[in-house]
mmCIF file of C-alpha atoms in Angstrom:
data_model
loop_
_atom_site.group_PDB
_atom_site.id
_atom_site.type_symbol
_atom_site.label_atom_id
_atom_site.label_comp_id
_atom_site.label_asym_id
_atom_site.label_seq_id
_atom_site.Cartn_x
_atom_site.Cartn_y
_atom_site.Cartn_z
ATOM 1 C CA MET U 1 -59.659 54.705 81.246
ATOM 2 C CA ASP U 2 -59.654 58.428 82.074
ATOM 3 C CA LYS U 3 -62.654 59.804 80.174
ATOM 4 C CA GLY U 4 -63.125 62.736 82.524
ATOM 5 C CA ASN U 5 -66.404 63.636 84.183
ATOM 6 C CA GLN U 6 -69.333 65.405 82.506
ATOM 7 C CA ALA U 7 -67.984 68.637 80.938
ATOM 8 C CA GLN U 8 -64.427 68.000 82.196
ATOM 9 C CA GLU U 9 -62.458 65.914 79.706
ATOM 10 C CA GLY U 10 -59.930 63.300 80.727
ATOM 11 C CA ASN U 11 -56.569 62.185 79.372
ATOM 12 C CA GLU U 12 -58.203 59.633 77.055
ATOM 13 C CA ALA U 13 -61.289 61.515 75.846
ATOM 14 C CA VAL U 14 -62.386 64.902 74.545
ATOM 15 C CA VAL U 15 -65.607 66.781 75.253
ATOM 16 C CA LEU U 16 -67.403 67.833 72.077
ATOM 17 C CA GLY U 17 -70.019 70.001 73.734
ATOM 18 C CA ASP U 18 -73.353 69.668 75.411
ATOM 19 C CA ILE U 19 -76.587 68.108 74.163
ATOM 20 C CA ALA U 20 -78.861 71.002 75.100
ATOM 21 C CA LYS U 21 -81.730 71.391 72.641
ATOM 22 C CA PRO U 22 -82.173 74.949 71.417
ATOM 23 C CA ASP U 23 -85.207 76.390 73.209
ATOM 24 C CA ASP U 24 -87.864 76.784 70.522
ATOM 25 C CA GLY U 25 -90.858 76.316 72.817
ATOM 26 C CA THR U 26 -91.429 72.700 71.758
ATOM 27 C CA PHE U 27 -90.519 69.313 73.117
ATOM 28 C CA ASP U 28 -89.647 67.969 69.663
ATOM 29 C CA TYR U 29 -86.356 66.261 68.977
ATOM 30 C CA ALA U 30 -83.585 68.330 67.426
ATOM 31 C CA LEU U 31 -80.516 67.321 65.427
ATOM 32 C CA ILE U 32 -77.306 68.534 67.014
ATOM 33 C CA THR U 33 -73.923 68.298 65.304
ATOM 34 C CA ARG U 34 -70.669 68.088 67.230
ATOM 35 C CA ASN U 35 -67.099 67.596 65.997
ATOM 36 C CA ASN U 36 -63.526 68.051 67.115
ATOM 37 C CA LEU U 37 -62.035 69.303 63.849
ATOM 38 C CA ALA U 38 -60.457 72.257 65.650
ATOM 39 C CA ARG U 39 -58.991 69.948 68.321
ATOM 40 C CA PRO U 40 -57.976 66.561 66.880
ATOM 41 C CA PHE U 41 -57.438 63.768 69.367
ATOM 42 C CA SER U 42 -54.240 61.783 69.015
ATOM 43 C CA PHE U 43 -53.410 58.402 70.444
ATOM 44 C CA ARG U 44 -50.992 55.514 70.097
ATOM 45 C CA THR U 45 -51.984 52.015 69.166
ATOM 46 C CA ASP U 46 -50.740 48.997 71.042
ATOM 47 C CA GLY U 47 -47.935 46.760 69.741
ATOM 48 C CA SER U 48 -50.284 45.010 67.311
ATOM 49 C CA GLY U 49 -51.681 48.279 65.920
ATOM 50 C CA SER U 50 -55.017 47.949 67.738
ATOM 51 C CA ALA U 51 -56.949 50.773 69.367
ATOM 52 C CA TRP U 52 -60.410 51.217 70.847
ATOM 53 C CA LEU U 53 -62.705 54.016 69.715
ATOM 54 C CA TYR U 54 -65.665 54.972 71.862
ATOM 55 C CA TRP U 55 -68.182 57.778 72.170
ATOM 56 C CA GLY U 56 -71.014 58.479 74.521
ATOM 57 C CA THR U 57 -72.606 60.916 76.880
ATOM 58 C CA ASP U 58 -72.026 61.750 80.506
ATOM 59 C CA SER U 59 -74.796 63.656 82.227
ATOM 60 C CA GLY U 60 -75.420 64.986 85.707
ATOM 61 C CA PHE U 61 -79.094 65.549 84.853
ATOM 62 C CA GLU U 62 -81.190 63.502 87.255
ATOM 63 C CA GLY U 63 -84.093 62.762 84.951
ATOM 64 C CA THR U 64 -84.816 60.781 81.818
ATOM 65 C CA THR U 65 -82.814 61.803 78.784
ATOM 66 C CA THR U 66 -83.468 60.267 75.379
ATOM 67 C CA LEU U 67 -80.727 60.432 72.759
ATOM 68 C CA TYR U 68 -80.541 58.973 69.267
ATOM 69 C CA TYR U 69 -77.171 58.922 67.550
ATOM 70 C CA THR U 70 -77.844 59.273 63.826
ATOM 71 C CA LYS U 71 -74.292 59.397 62.508
ATOM 72 C CA PHE U 72 -70.781 58.854 63.763
ATOM 73 C CA GLN U 73 -67.697 59.356 61.625
ATOM 74 C CA ALA U 74 -64.005 58.935 62.379
ATOM 75 C CA GLN U 75 -60.897 59.487 60.279
ATOM 76 C CA PHE U 76 -57.563 57.881 61.076
ATOM 77 C CA ALA U 77 -54.105 58.593 59.738
ATOM 78 C CA ALA U 78 -50.764 57.024 60.537
ATOM 79 C CA VAL U 79 -48.294 59.832 61.061
ATOM 80 C CA PRO U 80 -44.623 60.063 61.973
ATOM 81 C CA GLU U 81 -44.139 60.609 65.700
ATOM 82 C CA PRO U 82 -42.719 64.186 65.579
ATOM 83 C CA LEU U 83 -45.545 65.387 63.330
ATOM 84 C CA ILE U 84 -48.478 63.731 65.032
ATOM 85 C CA PHE U 85 -50.642 66.818 65.593
ATOM 86 C CA LEU U 86 -49.849 68.391 62.254
ATOM 87 C CA GLY U 87 -50.535 65.097 60.478
ATOM 88 C CA ILE U 88 -53.958 64.593 62.030
ATOM 89 C CA CYS U 89 -54.972 68.162 61.242
ATOM 90 C CA THR U 90 -53.767 67.691 57.679
ATOM 91 C CA ALA U 91 -55.726 64.445 57.236
ATOM 92 C CA VAL U 92 -58.940 66.065 58.425
ATOM 93 C CA GLY U 93 -58.255 69.125 56.252
ATOM 94 C CA PHE U 94 -57.642 67.004 53.146
ATOM 95 C CA GLY U 95 -60.879 65.112 53.727
ATOM 96 C CA THR U 96 -62.831 68.353 53.881
ATOM 97 C CA PHE U 97 -60.961 69.809 50.899
ATOM 98 C CA PHE U 98 -61.471 66.760 48.661
ATOM 99 C CA LYS U 99 -65.136 66.576 49.572
ATOM 100 C CA SER U 100 -65.622 70.200 48.468
ATOM 101 C CA GLN U 101 -63.526 69.612 45.316
ATOM 102 C CA LEU U 102 -65.661 66.611 44.393
ATOM 103 C CA LYS U 103 -68.831 68.635 44.822
ATOM 104 C CA SER U 104 -67.370 71.494 42.771
ATOM 105 C CA SER U 105 -66.272 69.086 40.028
ATOM 106 C CA LYS U 106 -69.741 67.550 39.807
ATOM 107 C CA LEU U 107 -71.304 71.011 39.492
ATOM 108 C CA LYS U 108 -68.877 71.981 36.684
ATOM 109 C CA LYS U 109 -69.642 68.770 34.756
ATOM 110 C CA LYS U 110 -73.356 69.364 35.158
ATOM 111 C CA ARG U 111 -73.008 72.943 33.821
ATOM 112 C CA GLN U 112 -70.919 71.767 30.864
ATOM 113 C CA LYS U 113 -73.524 69.179 29.887
ATOM 114 C CA SER U 114 -76.393 71.667 30.104
ATOM 115 C CA GLY U 115 -74.567 74.594 28.444
#
């Protein structure tokens, strides 16, 4: 599997960024969010429709690093071959759109009940 090396991505993986903690003068843990919404990753399944999904870190730092993954989310969409990139972008966009619509709808219902 070609995952790349450290900040250099490979043919079968994308780099989402670094894990550097913003320097606030403390040694406390910090939540860091990374995503690839601007650069969806496409792949083909095998003949049975199976695929492996993995995530992790690759560091050249030669000391102890402690990481806690608190959330991982993936969205999949079957798309026609010629439209693969457009389809993935659309699926991610719809997910974001419907999430905001749901929130907006709940707020409207709440206002109607109180007013």
